[in-house]
XYZ file of C-alpha atoms in Angstrom:
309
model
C 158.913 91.119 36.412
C 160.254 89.374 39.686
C 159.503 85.342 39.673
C 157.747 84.315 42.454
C 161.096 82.167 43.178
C 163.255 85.435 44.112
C 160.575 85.933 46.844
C 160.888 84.529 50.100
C 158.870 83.339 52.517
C 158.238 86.147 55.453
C 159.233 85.666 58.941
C 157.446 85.724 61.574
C 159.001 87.173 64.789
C 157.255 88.601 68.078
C 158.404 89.560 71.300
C 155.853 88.601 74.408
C 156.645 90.711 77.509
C 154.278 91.200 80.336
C 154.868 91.583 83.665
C 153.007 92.198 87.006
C 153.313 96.275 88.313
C 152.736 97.645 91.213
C 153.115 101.312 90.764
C 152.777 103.625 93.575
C 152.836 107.856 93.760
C 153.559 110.170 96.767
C 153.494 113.638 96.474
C 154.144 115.374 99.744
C 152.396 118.601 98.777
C 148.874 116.838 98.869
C 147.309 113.681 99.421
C 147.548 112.815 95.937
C 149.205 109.376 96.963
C 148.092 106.272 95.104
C 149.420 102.570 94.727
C 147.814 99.990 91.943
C 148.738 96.676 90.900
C 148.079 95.273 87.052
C 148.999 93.012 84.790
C 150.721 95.035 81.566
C 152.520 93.925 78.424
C 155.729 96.226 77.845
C 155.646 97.018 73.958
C 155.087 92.737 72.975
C 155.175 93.113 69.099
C 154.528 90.655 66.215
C 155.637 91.651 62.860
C 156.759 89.519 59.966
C 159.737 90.185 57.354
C 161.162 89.376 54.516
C 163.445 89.678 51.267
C 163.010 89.668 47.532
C 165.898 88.842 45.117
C 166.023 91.492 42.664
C 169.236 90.536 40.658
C 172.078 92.226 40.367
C 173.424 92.781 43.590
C 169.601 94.161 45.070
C 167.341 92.780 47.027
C 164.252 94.601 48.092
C 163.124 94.393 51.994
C 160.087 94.710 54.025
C 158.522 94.388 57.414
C 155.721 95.132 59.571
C 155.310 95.054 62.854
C 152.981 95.770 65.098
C 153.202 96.299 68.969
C 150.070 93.938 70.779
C 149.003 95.191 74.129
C 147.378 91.466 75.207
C 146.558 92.721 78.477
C 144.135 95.689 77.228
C 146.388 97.915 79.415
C 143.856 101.036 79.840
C 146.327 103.593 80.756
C 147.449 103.933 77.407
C 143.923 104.515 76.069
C 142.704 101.025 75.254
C 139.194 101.095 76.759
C 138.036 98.442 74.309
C 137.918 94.604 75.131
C 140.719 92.869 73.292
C 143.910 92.723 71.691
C 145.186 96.747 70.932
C 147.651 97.257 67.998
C 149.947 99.767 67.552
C 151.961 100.488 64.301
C 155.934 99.630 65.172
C 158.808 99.872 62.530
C 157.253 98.962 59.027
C 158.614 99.908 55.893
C 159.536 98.813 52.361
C 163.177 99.097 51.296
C 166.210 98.789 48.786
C 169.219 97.044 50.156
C 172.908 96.869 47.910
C 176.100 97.457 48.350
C 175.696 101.415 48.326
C 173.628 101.065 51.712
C 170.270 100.362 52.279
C 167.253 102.571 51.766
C 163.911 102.563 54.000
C 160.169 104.002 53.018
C 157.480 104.185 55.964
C 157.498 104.066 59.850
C 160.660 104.243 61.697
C 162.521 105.223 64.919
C 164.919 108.191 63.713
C 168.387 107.711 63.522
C 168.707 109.894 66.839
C 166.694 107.626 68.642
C 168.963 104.212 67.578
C 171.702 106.139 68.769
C 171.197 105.313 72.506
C 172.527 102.070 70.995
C 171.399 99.730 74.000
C 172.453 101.563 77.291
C 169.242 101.964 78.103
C 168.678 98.805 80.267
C 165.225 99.054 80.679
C 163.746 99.622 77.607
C 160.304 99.246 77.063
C 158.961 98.947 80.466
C 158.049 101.849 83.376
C 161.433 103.062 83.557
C 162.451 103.952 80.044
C 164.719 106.194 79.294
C 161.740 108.144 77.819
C 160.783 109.462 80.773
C 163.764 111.253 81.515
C 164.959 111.840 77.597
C 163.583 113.751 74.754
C 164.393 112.530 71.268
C 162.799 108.980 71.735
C 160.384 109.386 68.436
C 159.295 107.420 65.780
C 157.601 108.535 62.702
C 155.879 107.842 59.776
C 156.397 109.634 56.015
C 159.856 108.306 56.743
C 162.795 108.128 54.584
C 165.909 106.718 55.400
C 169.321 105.569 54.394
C 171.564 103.629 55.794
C 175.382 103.111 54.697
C 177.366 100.207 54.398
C 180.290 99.615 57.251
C 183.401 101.398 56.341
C 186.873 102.142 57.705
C 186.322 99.438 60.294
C 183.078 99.816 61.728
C 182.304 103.305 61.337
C 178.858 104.287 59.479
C 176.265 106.497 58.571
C 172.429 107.079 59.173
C 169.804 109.609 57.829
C 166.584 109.682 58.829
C 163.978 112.352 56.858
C 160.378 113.228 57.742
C 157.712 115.593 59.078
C 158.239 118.144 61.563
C 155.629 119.237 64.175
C 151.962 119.762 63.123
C 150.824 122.801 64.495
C 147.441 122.539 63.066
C 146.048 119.099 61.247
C 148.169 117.921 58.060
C 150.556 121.161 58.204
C 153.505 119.426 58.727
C 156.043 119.188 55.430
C 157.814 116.543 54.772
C 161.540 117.803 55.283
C 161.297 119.633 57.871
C 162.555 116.828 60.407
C 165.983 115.434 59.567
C 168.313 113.243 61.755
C 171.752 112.013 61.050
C 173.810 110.144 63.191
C 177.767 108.323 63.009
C 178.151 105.291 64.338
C 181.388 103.436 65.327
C 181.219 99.686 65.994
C 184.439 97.417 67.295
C 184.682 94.981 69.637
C 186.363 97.136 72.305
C 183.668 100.002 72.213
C 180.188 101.340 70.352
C 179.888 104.710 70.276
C 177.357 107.102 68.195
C 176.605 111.003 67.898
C 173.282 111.946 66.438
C 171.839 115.643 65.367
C 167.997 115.953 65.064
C 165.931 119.316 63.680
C 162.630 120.351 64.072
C 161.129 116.928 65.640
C 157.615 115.868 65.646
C 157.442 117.619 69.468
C 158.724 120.389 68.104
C 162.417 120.583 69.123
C 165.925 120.216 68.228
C 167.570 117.411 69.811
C 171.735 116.232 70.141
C 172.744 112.791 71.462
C 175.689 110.855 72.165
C 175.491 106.917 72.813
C 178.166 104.766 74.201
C 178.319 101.209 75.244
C 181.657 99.997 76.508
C 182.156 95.756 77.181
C 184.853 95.351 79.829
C 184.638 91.521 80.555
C 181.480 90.451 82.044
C 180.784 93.920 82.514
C 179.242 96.518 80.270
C 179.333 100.328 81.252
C 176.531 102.376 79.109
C 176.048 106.333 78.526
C 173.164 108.104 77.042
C 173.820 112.378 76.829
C 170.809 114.046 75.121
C 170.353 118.242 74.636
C 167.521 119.464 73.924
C 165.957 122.732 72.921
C 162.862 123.481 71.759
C 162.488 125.007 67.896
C 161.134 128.596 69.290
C 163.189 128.926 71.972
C 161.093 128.371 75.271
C 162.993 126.069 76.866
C 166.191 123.648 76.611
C 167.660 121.087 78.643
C 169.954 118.250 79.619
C 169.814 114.516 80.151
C 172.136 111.673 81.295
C 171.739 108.318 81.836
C 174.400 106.093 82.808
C 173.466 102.392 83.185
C 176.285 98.957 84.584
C 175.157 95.795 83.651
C 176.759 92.281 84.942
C 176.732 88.453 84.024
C 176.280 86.490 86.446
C 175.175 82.394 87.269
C 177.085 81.744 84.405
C 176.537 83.970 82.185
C 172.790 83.095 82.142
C 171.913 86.182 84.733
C 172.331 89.445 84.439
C 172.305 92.204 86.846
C 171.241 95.717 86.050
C 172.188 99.520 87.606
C 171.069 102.926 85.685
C 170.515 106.446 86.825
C 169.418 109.014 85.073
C 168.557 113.301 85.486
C 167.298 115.622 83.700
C 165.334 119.303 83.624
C 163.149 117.512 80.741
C 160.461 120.509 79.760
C 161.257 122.167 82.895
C 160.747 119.484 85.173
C 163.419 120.800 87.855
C 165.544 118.051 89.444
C 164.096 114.733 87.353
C 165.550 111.918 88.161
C 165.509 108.258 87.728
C 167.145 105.370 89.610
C 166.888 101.288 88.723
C 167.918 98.145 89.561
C 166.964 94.967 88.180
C 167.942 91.401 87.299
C 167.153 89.021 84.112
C 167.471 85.310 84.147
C 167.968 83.134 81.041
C 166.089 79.693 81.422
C 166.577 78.359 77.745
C 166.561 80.384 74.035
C 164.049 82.952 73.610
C 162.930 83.135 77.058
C 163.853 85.007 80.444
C 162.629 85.856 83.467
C 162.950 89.356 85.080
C 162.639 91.665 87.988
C 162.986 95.123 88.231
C 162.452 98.401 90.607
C 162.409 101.862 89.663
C 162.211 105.135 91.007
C 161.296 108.346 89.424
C 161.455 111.622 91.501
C 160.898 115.558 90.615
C 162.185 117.865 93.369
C 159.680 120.560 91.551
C 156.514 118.681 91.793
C 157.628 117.060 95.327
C 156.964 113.808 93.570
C 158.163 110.299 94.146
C 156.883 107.293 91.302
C 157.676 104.038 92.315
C 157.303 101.026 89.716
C 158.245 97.805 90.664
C 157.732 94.562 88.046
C 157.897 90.923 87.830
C 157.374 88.821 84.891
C 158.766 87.073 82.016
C 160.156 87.769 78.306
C 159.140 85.598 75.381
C 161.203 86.014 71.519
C 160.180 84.225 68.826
């Protein structure tokens, strides 16, 4: 049995970000145009974490995490008065010094491979929009290996592919692996996923290179769906700058893509962050989102502030 000393205390960490959107459509086919201001929270989360000593070079792991939508934001569902809660990464897990293993909700490997290019994460203009591949699921098992051969290492993600009818889906069926390499000059990963929980086969390459107070990003993502119907391309590139001394940070990304036949996607962004002390930043950002198809322009444009903890 494991003492109740070899336990330790969980953590509790969160991540408060809410901002004020206006978000505006124009579609020149129709008068489908529309503009609407709210107050949203961009995936805030609260989760807690911790470790247990079991001897012998283990120690067992868990977290839980939930994302809280404080603002009741309604387009994603949440009719009810209230804090909404949304499972996040949460898992139980075996770390040593063959790797570390992970039981229960996770972002595949495929999707950590973006690495952090994507700039705007989380809010309007994720790379989601223009990217397949950005899944996280649950009856997951995972490995991770330790660093080797000077920063390069491993990642395997296992789970359920796509449930054509309720509980068909067999665990096994979805697998992602990437390769990561991490040094100080660049990061760079390559990921393969099969048979995803949407239903499709997915490749993606990741880069993130530092050069001085400058950091160029690149996000490549193929996609084609398991029974054939359609496949497809996306690219992101993204530039980020410090600036006011080191404590701001301005932000560039573009991105295209024919995601599910969407002819002519597109995405462009600007934006700026602004460190006033630990744990907390201000921010600003614009995006737009067009579809030459659809003759559709999205605007999103955000103000508001970013909270750790």
């Amino acid at each position: 049995l494991i003492s109740m000393s070899a336990i330790s205390a969980p953590k509790v960490y969160g991540k408060l970000n809410i901002s004020v959107n206006n978000d505006s459509s124009d579609t020149t086919s129709n008068t489908d145009n529309s503009s609407d201001i709210d107050l949203i929270s961009n995936a805030s989360r609260l989760g807690f974490k911790g470790q247990v000593d079991m001897k012998n070079g283990l120690t067992g792991i868990y977290q839980i995490e939930y994302e809280v939508d404080i603002t009741n934001d309604k387009t994603k569902g949440n009719d009810n008065n209230g804090v909404a809660f949304n499972q996040r990464n949460s898992f139980v897990g075996l770390k040593g010094g063959f790797g570390t293993l992970k039981i229960g909700t996770h972002d595949t490997p495929l999707k950590l491979a973006q690495l952090k290019a994507d700039l705007f994460n989380d809010l309007k203009g994720d790379i989601k929009n223009v990217h397949n591949g950005e899944n996280r699921i649950g009856s997951f098992f995972g490995y991770d290996s330790p660093t080797f051969g000077g920063g390069v290492s491993i990642h395997v993600g296992v789970g359920k592919g796509k449930d054509d009818m309720p509980n068909s889906g067999e665990f096994g069926d979805n697998v992602s692996v990437s390769l990561k390499y991490d040094i100080d000059v660049i990061k760079f990963a390559i990921a393969t996923e099969q048979d995803s929980i949407k239903g499709n086969d997915n490749t993606r390459l990741g880069m993130m290179i530092p050069a001085g107070p400058v950091t160029l990003g690149l996000i490549y993502t193929t996609t084609e769906e398991s029974n054939g119907t359609y496949e497809n391309d996306a690219t992101t590139f993204s530039i980020a700058g410090k600036v006011a001394d080191g404590k701001g940070k301005v932000k560039f990304q573009y991105g295209t893509s024919d995601y599910k036949g969407k002819t002519g996607l597109s995405q462009t962004q600007i934006g700026y962050d602004h460190k006033l002390f630990k744990g907390f930043k201000i921010l600003a950002y614009h995006t737009i989102r067009t579809e030459d198809a659809a003759d559709k322009d999205v605007a999103h444009t955000g103000v508001g502030f970013e909270y750790k903890f």
